[in-house]
XYZ file of C-alpha atoms in Angstrom:
587
model
C -4.266 -69.984 32.259
C -2.417 -73.466 32.569
C -0.960 -73.979 29.025
C 2.501 -72.877 27.970
C 2.581 -69.749 25.226
C 4.380 -71.787 22.528
C 2.048 -73.144 20.045
C 3.269 -76.494 18.354
C 1.427 -76.015 15.142
C -0.303 -73.466 13.139
C -3.776 -74.800 14.205
C -2.939 -74.537 17.605
C -1.593 -71.129 17.381
C -4.908 -69.827 15.658
C -7.346 -71.612 18.053
C -5.494 -70.337 21.246
C -5.066 -66.742 19.991
C -8.967 -66.719 18.828
C -9.793 -68.161 22.479
C -7.617 -66.025 24.367
C -9.286 -62.905 22.646
C -12.677 -64.234 23.556
C -11.832 -64.722 27.438
C -9.934 -61.299 27.295
C -13.379 -59.842 26.022
C -15.282 -61.235 28.910
C -16.721 -64.741 27.645
C -16.891 -67.057 30.291
C -19.618 -69.840 29.309
C -18.592 -72.050 26.381
C -21.038 -75.068 25.095
C -19.089 -77.591 23.194
C -20.564 -80.037 20.751
C -18.540 -83.503 19.996
C -16.583 -83.646 16.761
C -13.114 -83.839 15.358
C -12.564 -80.841 13.217
C -13.201 -78.787 15.976
C -10.443 -80.326 18.160
C -7.810 -77.378 18.158
C -10.602 -74.692 19.467
C -11.486 -77.463 22.270
C -8.062 -78.113 23.036
C -7.348 -74.383 23.274
C -10.565 -73.690 25.659
C -9.626 -77.002 28.008
C -6.549 -75.749 28.874
C -7.929 -72.245 29.665
C -9.249 -71.919 33.236
C -11.145 -68.498 32.230
C -14.116 -70.711 30.730
C -16.835 -72.422 32.148
C -17.176 -75.581 29.700
C -20.509 -77.143 29.056
C -20.417 -80.577 27.092
C -23.154 -81.369 24.897
C -24.332 -84.446 22.724
C -26.536 -82.393 20.875
C -25.760 -79.231 19.230
C -29.035 -77.809 19.035
C -29.306 -77.968 22.700
C -25.998 -76.533 23.231
C -26.833 -73.588 21.066
C -30.172 -72.843 23.082
C -27.854 -73.376 26.518
C -25.593 -70.558 25.117
C -28.645 -68.364 24.119
C -29.970 -68.720 27.635
C -26.607 -67.868 28.982
C -26.254 -64.663 26.963
C -30.051 -63.916 27.958
C -29.340 -63.934 31.671
C -25.726 -62.339 31.762
C -26.415 -59.925 28.757
C -22.779 -61.249 27.655
C -22.478 -63.481 24.643
C -21.888 -67.250 25.304
C -20.191 -69.310 22.921
C -21.047 -72.385 21.363
C -18.380 -74.819 19.332
C -19.163 -77.101 16.770
C -17.529 -79.556 14.106
C -18.298 -79.239 10.437
C -21.222 -80.383 8.563
C -24.595 -80.734 10.038
C -23.531 -80.129 13.398
C -23.061 -76.662 12.187
C -26.467 -76.627 10.851
C -28.013 -77.702 14.244
C -27.132 -74.089 15.608
C -29.770 -72.622 13.119
C -32.803 -72.457 15.229
C -30.956 -70.893 18.153
C -29.292 -68.357 15.666
C -32.797 -67.637 14.486
C -34.269 -66.810 18.014
C -31.222 -65.069 19.407
C -31.470 -62.655 16.246
C -35.267 -62.048 16.879
C -34.913 -62.096 20.569
C -31.700 -59.580 20.518
C -29.601 -61.673 22.672
C -25.757 -62.039 22.230
C -24.237 -65.249 20.912
C -20.976 -66.247 19.385
C -20.979 -69.585 17.096
C -17.669 -70.916 16.370
C -18.338 -73.690 13.648
C -15.129 -75.611 12.731
C -14.869 -76.222 8.953
C -12.726 -78.236 6.603
C -10.308 -76.364 4.187
C -12.793 -74.299 1.536
C -10.660 -76.237 -1.381
C -12.876 -79.091 -0.033
C -16.374 -77.628 -0.701
C -18.207 -78.712 -3.816
C -16.154 -81.908 -4.144
C -17.190 -85.208 -2.782
C -15.432 -84.828 0.651
C -16.876 -86.475 3.352
C -18.768 -84.291 6.144
C -18.132 -80.976 4.323
C -20.843 -78.740 3.307
C -20.557 -75.146 2.137
C -20.666 -73.276 5.742
C -20.371 -69.699 4.627
C -23.512 -67.624 5.534
C -24.897 -70.837 6.924
C -27.382 -68.869 8.694
C -28.328 -66.584 6.398
C -29.728 -62.829 6.909
C -29.797 -63.575 10.778
C -26.417 -63.262 12.194
C -25.464 -59.587 12.769
C -22.294 -60.201 11.274
C -20.615 -63.464 9.696
C -17.275 -64.451 8.403
C -15.552 -67.232 6.890
C -11.913 -67.309 8.009
C -9.292 -68.446 5.966
C -6.985 -71.192 7.019
C -4.489 -70.280 10.063
C -1.897 -67.778 8.925
C 1.121 -68.106 11.447
C 2.311 -64.596 10.977
C 1.994 -61.388 12.910
C -0.119 -60.145 10.108
C -2.299 -62.848 10.224
C -3.116 -62.658 13.989
C -3.672 -59.077 13.145
C -6.746 -59.918 10.825
C -7.798 -62.398 13.047
C -7.837 -59.966 15.900
C -9.910 -57.571 13.527
C -12.481 -60.382 13.004
C -12.509 -61.185 16.851
C -13.166 -57.767 17.675
C -15.733 -57.166 14.892
C -17.614 -60.032 16.009
C -17.507 -58.887 19.650
C -18.850 -55.671 18.898
C -21.746 -56.823 16.454
C -22.668 -59.422 19.034
C -23.230 -56.881 21.544
C -25.095 -54.697 19.182
C -27.298 -52.558 19.191
C -29.326 -54.334 18.497
C -27.508 -57.688 20.115
C -27.720 -60.754 18.347
C -25.757 -63.805 17.307
C -22.515 -63.693 15.365
C -21.053 -66.563 12.866
C -17.396 -67.237 13.002
C -16.452 -69.961 10.561
C -13.093 -71.366 11.408
C -11.164 -73.516 8.807
C -8.670 -76.160 9.728
C -6.626 -78.447 7.930
C -4.908 -81.378 9.617
C -3.008 -82.332 11.716
C -5.799 -81.263 14.078
C -4.326 -82.527 17.626
C -1.852 -80.127 19.297
C 1.409 -82.320 18.040
C 4.444 -80.251 16.983
C 4.838 -79.729 13.573
C 8.724 -78.469 12.861
C 8.822 -74.997 11.265
C 4.982 -74.601 11.261
C 4.978 -71.512 13.969
C 7.965 -69.080 13.419
C 9.926 -68.650 16.810
C 8.480 -65.965 19.238
C 5.021 -66.198 17.769
C 2.939 -66.262 20.689
C -0.596 -67.339 20.366
C -2.096 -63.830 21.311
C -3.751 -61.364 19.196
C -2.480 -57.575 19.063
C -3.434 -55.727 22.143
C -4.959 -52.843 19.521
C -7.212 -55.474 18.526
C -8.879 -55.132 22.271
C -12.137 -53.209 22.697
C -13.044 -50.809 25.331
C -15.578 -51.530 27.907
C -18.919 -52.945 26.648
C -20.996 -51.967 23.692
C -21.264 -48.740 22.100
C -23.992 -46.771 23.895
C -26.445 -45.046 21.747
C -26.707 -41.227 22.359
C -29.693 -40.352 24.690
C -30.782 -37.397 22.489
C -34.409 -37.952 22.830
C -35.352 -37.319 26.318
C -36.107 -33.682 26.141
C -37.921 -34.504 22.761
C -40.210 -37.111 25.042
C -40.391 -34.810 27.864
C -41.898 -31.735 25.533
C -44.588 -34.554 24.322
C -45.409 -35.535 27.446
C -45.796 -31.915 28.623
C -48.579 -31.642 26.110
C -50.386 -34.674 26.675
C -53.443 -35.204 29.108
C -54.224 -38.835 28.483
C -50.839 -40.367 28.122
C -50.141 -44.279 28.525
C -46.577 -46.177 28.899
C -46.388 -49.543 27.240
C -43.078 -51.504 28.246
C -42.840 -54.595 26.170
C -40.222 -57.713 26.566
C -36.736 -56.850 26.841
C -33.628 -58.285 28.221
C -32.496 -55.066 30.139
C -34.133 -54.661 33.687
C -33.338 -51.080 33.504
C -35.576 -50.346 31.102
C -38.290 -51.403 33.033
C -37.227 -49.528 36.137
C -36.561 -46.389 34.334
C -40.245 -47.059 32.695
C -41.579 -47.150 36.240
C -39.707 -44.030 37.386
C -41.261 -42.001 34.469
C -44.593 -43.457 34.980
C -44.530 -42.118 38.986
C -43.201 -38.895 37.926
C -45.884 -38.000 35.360
C -48.561 -40.101 36.852
C -49.309 -41.955 33.707
C -50.619 -45.871 33.541
C -48.114 -48.198 32.867
C -49.221 -51.214 30.911
C -45.910 -53.741 31.575
C -45.362 -57.288 29.879
C -44.018 -59.998 32.025
C -40.485 -59.660 30.545
C -40.306 -56.010 30.437
C -38.769 -55.628 33.916
C -41.743 -53.299 35.151
C -44.005 -56.138 36.333
C -42.271 -57.475 39.463
C -40.022 -55.508 41.517
C -40.002 -52.176 43.515
C -42.847 -49.853 42.228
C -44.451 -52.060 40.295
C -47.346 -52.702 42.830
C -48.401 -49.014 42.762
C -47.870 -48.145 39.123
C -48.068 -51.053 36.880
C -51.451 -52.470 35.756
C -50.990 -56.088 35.999
C -54.548 -56.716 34.407
C -54.371 -54.789 31.351
C -54.421 -57.690 29.062
C -57.901 -58.933 30.761
C -59.474 -55.406 31.153
C -58.737 -54.329 27.588
C -60.121 -57.684 26.228
C -63.562 -55.684 26.549
C -64.129 -53.766 23.693
C -65.863 -51.207 25.432
C -63.097 -50.485 27.953
C -60.526 -50.563 25.074
C -62.413 -47.814 23.259
C -63.274 -45.496 26.147
C -59.539 -45.556 27.559
C -58.546 -43.400 24.262
C -55.148 -41.879 24.878
C -53.839 -38.805 23.232
C -50.075 -40.120 23.581
C -48.522 -43.615 23.888
C -45.074 -44.099 24.826
C -43.670 -47.408 23.825
C -40.507 -49.162 24.551
C -39.238 -52.623 24.169
C -40.829 -55.263 21.792
C -44.293 -55.896 20.837
C -46.334 -56.799 23.820
C -46.958 -60.568 24.543
C -50.813 -59.733 25.065
C -53.149 -59.660 21.914
C -55.589 -57.470 23.715
C -52.555 -54.584 24.237
C -51.748 -55.131 20.774
C -55.270 -54.471 19.798
C -55.433 -51.501 21.823
C -52.637 -50.190 19.945
C -53.714 -50.518 16.661
C -57.404 -49.264 17.576
C -55.825 -46.099 18.986
C -53.494 -45.474 15.930
C -55.064 -42.013 15.778
C -52.966 -41.073 19.110
C -49.654 -39.835 18.877
C -47.281 -42.752 19.394
C -43.829 -42.892 19.969
C -41.470 -45.885 19.857
C -38.150 -45.547 22.129
C -35.360 -47.758 20.707
C -31.340 -47.741 20.574
C -31.446 -49.046 16.701
C -32.696 -47.683 13.377
C -34.726 -50.919 12.907
C -38.608 -50.911 12.088
C -40.749 -51.964 15.186
C -44.221 -50.738 13.993
C -45.756 -54.192 12.629
C -49.369 -53.032 13.864
C -49.001 -50.124 11.458
C -49.774 -47.433 14.110
C -47.352 -44.817 12.412
C -45.245 -45.139 15.570
C -42.855 -42.324 15.322
C -39.259 -43.584 16.480
C -37.090 -41.734 19.125
C -33.800 -43.276 18.326
C -31.298 -43.597 21.506
C -30.819 -45.400 24.436
C -34.171 -46.370 25.875
C -32.843 -46.120 29.711
C -31.338 -42.616 28.914
C -34.420 -41.358 27.111
C -36.756 -42.526 30.069
C -34.854 -41.198 32.806
C -34.064 -37.638 30.961
C -37.863 -37.288 30.535
C -38.627 -38.111 33.939
C -35.918 -35.705 35.322
C -37.551 -32.979 33.175
C -40.452 -31.082 33.898
C -42.683 -33.405 31.808
C -46.241 -32.352 33.257
C -48.766 -34.675 34.674
C -51.758 -36.679 33.557
C -55.084 -35.903 35.011
C -56.216 -37.952 37.898
C -59.076 -38.895 36.209
C -57.496 -40.371 33.489
C -55.172 -42.555 35.794
C -58.383 -43.415 38.121
C -60.300 -44.929 35.317
C -57.235 -47.025 34.221
C -56.543 -48.087 37.829
C -60.500 -48.930 38.346
C -60.855 -51.156 35.342
C -57.691 -52.983 36.567
C -58.532 -53.529 40.059
C -62.079 -54.607 39.016
C -60.475 -56.937 36.471
C -58.199 -58.398 39.055
C -60.580 -58.752 41.798
C -63.027 -60.809 39.529
C -60.380 -63.422 38.955
C -59.255 -63.867 42.453
C -61.757 -66.675 43.457
C -60.563 -68.813 40.498
C -56.888 -68.182 41.047
C -57.622 -69.010 44.584
C -59.572 -72.170 44.169
C -59.888 -73.716 40.337
C -57.301 -76.042 39.025
C -56.414 -74.365 35.861
C -53.089 -73.076 33.897
C -53.717 -69.619 34.908
C -53.721 -70.615 38.380
C -50.498 -72.300 38.080
C -48.689 -69.312 36.702
C -50.191 -67.123 39.505
C -49.080 -69.691 42.178
C -45.537 -69.577 40.654
C -45.369 -66.026 40.581
C -46.472 -65.373 44.453
C -44.585 -68.500 45.675
C -41.120 -68.094 44.021
C -38.483 -66.673 46.456
C -37.588 -63.164 45.806
C -34.857 -62.789 43.166
C -35.605 -65.882 41.384
C -34.610 -66.144 37.854
C -37.617 -67.277 36.389
C -38.011 -68.547 32.537
C -41.267 -68.355 31.275
C -41.965 -70.713 28.393
C -43.386 -70.076 24.986
C -47.159 -70.958 23.944
C -49.553 -70.778 27.012
C -47.382 -70.067 29.809
C -46.238 -66.856 28.901
C -49.824 -65.601 28.093
C -51.238 -66.959 31.515
C -48.275 -65.160 33.446
C -49.369 -62.062 31.555
C -53.192 -62.290 32.236
C -53.381 -64.118 35.489
C -50.446 -62.779 37.755
C -50.600 -59.553 39.649
C -47.949 -56.624 39.562
C -45.685 -56.800 42.517
C -43.221 -55.199 44.481
C -41.381 -58.531 45.223
C -38.537 -58.600 42.908
C -38.556 -61.886 40.429
C -36.619 -61.792 37.046
C -38.632 -63.117 34.430
C -36.791 -64.480 31.088
C -38.233 -65.364 27.900
C -37.521 -66.248 24.350
C -40.150 -64.031 22.348
C -38.317 -63.425 19.270
C -39.462 -66.246 17.252
C -41.484 -67.437 20.251
C -40.695 -71.453 19.615
C -41.232 -73.947 21.949
C -37.691 -75.751 20.822
C -34.984 -75.270 23.072
C -36.639 -73.561 26.070
C -35.374 -76.319 28.346
C -31.577 -75.849 27.478
C -32.076 -72.144 27.630
C -33.416 -72.541 31.211
C -30.487 -74.723 31.957
C -27.928 -72.030 30.392
C -29.622 -69.067 32.518
C -29.539 -71.090 35.562
C -25.504 -71.801 34.950
C -25.125 -67.862 34.126
C -27.014 -66.267 36.867
C -25.468 -68.556 39.497
C -28.452 -68.547 41.565
C -31.885 -70.484 42.088
C -33.901 -70.420 38.952
C -37.231 -71.694 37.837
C -39.140 -72.529 34.740
C -42.799 -73.047 33.655
C -43.391 -74.968 30.475
C -45.671 -77.118 28.857
C -45.641 -80.593 28.168
C -44.701 -80.694 24.615
C -41.801 -78.260 25.159
C -40.475 -80.436 27.618
C -40.540 -83.284 25.178
C -39.316 -81.476 22.125
C -35.920 -80.476 24.344
C -36.038 -83.545 26.388
C -32.503 -84.406 25.551
C -31.151 -81.273 27.623
C -32.076 -83.416 30.978
C -29.821 -86.312 29.744
C -26.574 -84.516 29.675
C -24.291 -84.067 32.816
C -25.064 -80.783 34.432
C -23.224 -78.540 36.723
C -23.642 -79.352 40.341
C -23.558 -75.517 40.974
C -26.861 -74.832 38.912
C -30.260 -74.673 40.487
C -33.231 -75.206 38.328
C -36.718 -75.923 39.298
C -38.686 -76.992 36.090
C -42.860 -76.833 36.452
C -44.140 -78.565 33.669
C -47.881 -78.329 32.860
C -48.981 -81.751 31.701
C -52.298 -81.534 29.627
C -51.360 -84.159 27.067
C -50.772 -81.896 23.740
C -50.865 -78.477 22.750
C -53.697 -76.663 24.684
C -53.037 -73.338 23.221
C -54.698 -74.473 19.944
C -57.697 -74.245 21.559
C -57.648 -70.403 20.918
C -57.994 -71.043 17.272
C -61.116 -71.579 15.087
C -59.619 -74.651 14.041
C -60.931 -76.376 17.086
C -64.391 -76.604 15.733
C -63.141 -78.994 13.279
C -61.951 -82.313 14.654
C -60.462 -84.137 12.669
C -57.949 -82.802 11.880
C -57.958 -80.859 15.103
C -57.205 -83.400 17.732
C -54.744 -85.960 15.966
C -52.913 -83.406 14.096
C -53.065 -80.117 15.717
C -53.160 -81.112 19.527
C -51.259 -83.979 18.826
C -52.097 -85.766 22.209
C -48.943 -87.469 23.896
C -48.911 -89.944 26.782
C -45.307 -89.888 27.878
C -44.742 -90.624 31.522
C -42.878 -87.483 32.732
C -41.980 -89.622 35.679
C -40.165 -92.137 33.820
C -38.284 -89.600 31.821
C -37.439 -87.825 35.104
C -36.192 -91.060 36.406
C -34.116 -91.954 33.451
C -32.523 -88.566 33.691
C -31.806 -89.072 37.498
C -33.901 -86.027 38.741
C -36.202 -85.624 41.539
C -39.941 -85.787 40.057
C -43.116 -84.533 41.826
C -46.975 -84.984 40.692
C -49.236 -81.909 42.114
C -52.873 -81.809 41.447
C -53.886 -78.815 43.091
C -52.771 -75.076 44.084
C -51.986 -75.863 47.322
C -49.662 -78.942 46.425
C -48.104 -76.542 43.819
C -47.340 -73.981 46.298
C -45.834 -76.395 48.611
C -43.399 -77.740 45.910
C -42.295 -74.137 44.594
C -41.638 -72.803 48.086
C -39.799 -75.858 48.875
C -36.134 -76.073 48.906
C -34.312 -77.924 46.074
C -32.832 -81.531 46.479
C -29.520 -80.907 48.001
C -29.159 -79.097 51.236
C -28.357 -75.851 49.619
C -31.046 -75.719 47.159
C -28.865 -76.621 44.344
C -29.687 -79.263 41.371
C -32.725 -80.023 39.090
C -35.818 -81.016 39.744
C -39.270 -81.337 37.731
C -42.599 -81.014 39.100
C -45.690 -82.233 36.996
C -48.719 -80.126 37.400
C -51.341 -82.536 35.355
C -54.468 -80.421 34.118
C -57.269 -81.594 31.913
C -57.051 -79.640 28.697
C -60.961 -79.091 28.404
C -61.350 -78.213 32.023
C -58.706 -75.941 31.908
C -60.117 -74.034 28.736
C -63.667 -73.843 30.388
C -61.932 -72.287 33.495
C -59.529 -69.909 31.824
C -62.741 -68.805 29.690
C -64.920 -68.117 32.760
C -62.104 -66.312 34.426
C -61.404 -63.936 31.270
C -65.226 -63.517 30.707
C -65.965 -62.565 34.591
C -62.690 -59.815 34.459
C -64.207 -58.351 31.309
C -67.616 -57.730 32.796
C -66.198 -56.393 36.092
C -64.002 -54.099 33.831
C -66.852 -53.111 31.867
C -68.949 -52.182 34.780
C -66.270 -49.810 36.240
C -65.897 -47.849 32.860
């Protein structure tokens, strides 16, 4: 740390103590929005070499950047704003952090409480600004330059840290009031001699979040002993060890494993043998979904991305369904009467795998594998030869270097990755924001994830997703970050072709699809980043496998894959029908 212990005034004391407390808890990435009221916090951060700081003109982008960093690292990143509407711009990311269960610390500077409800400029009521979405929210009083005041601040920082880590992890809001002077000028008598800007040691936590008791592994093992037709369904989560534990259990009990792309069980050692990568396609056939009737469903993670898998779970609500979760939240929106097994999911899966949990019959596993293999073989020609969005998703999954952090955008990209990519032993680290599942902030989140992980990263997003967050490309970026943005350019919202409203035009095309004609090459040029246009799978594979613009592969680049919407929908529908028919024949 480069600053001296003495604080020139109470605001500096308060801010430096708060920031020091966050640093000692492991915060490393901080996103800062422009403004004046937050000056004490920014001064404290800039003088502290334990942080990597990211400057943002747009607070919404800053918040999503911090969200991406938290999702990639598992540790809260911080976003700092000034008062007024600057703080309100964090709301979308706070919602996503809450729904996706990603740790995030929102520090909003505020004017003194006495100014609320008056005509004071840039003053809004920031108490509980984000409603019920934060795990915890506190409106800190004006700085109190006393040992007791620092102790109260320490308790608030401790509570915020633990709430952000969960379980469940999520956003926390600290509203920090400051009266002038905001700059670090000396105010005689403001800070008692010897009072250092440091929170009491007693306020420091233990290492990491509190781990919930395992407690349910033996109970799961008993259920597996009795089952003859078990299925394991691993949904999206931000803990890769959940997916690895699900794979271990699947191998031990020889049960079919349906793994979401964001589950941690789709890409990595063991996935090729035990994960059913084509379940989304084969279960779209009603005859297949009906015939593969389980007697036990073990669910872990959030609800699957695949609508076909969700329909399968609901269709077989008569089977025993258990839901492994570390919290007491209600996770059964499908109304399957799923029985909660509360405890750390990883410990539960590992304990069940270590126990004598029985084995599913070979015929049961064989039927799943046969339909999965048939569906996959049916789409291989389309993935190799056709130019549609499913082939783009598959080419990225097969071409990205092992170990790549891969942010998969919402709307169609995540659905195409789910349907058209195979399970493989080659390790990738998919990341997605499937809580509220908006397209806002996906570019910023990808940049934040790349900055936090410190290794080459990639993102697959749509054109509207890029345009919604295009400002994220126009700010200074860390030269150490590496991100390859692959943008599907279909001139509008291609996902809406899945909906019945497509038969009603107008209003379908102008007000639902919302065609756009923005030149993404010009956007890239304005942002000063390399741009490449591709129009075939061969060109895309070459772009994906090529190193980045810098000699060490660092930097940001944009590859634009132009695909006509109607052609894409025809190719996609034909491939899905081929897969369904092949699965029907096997069943």
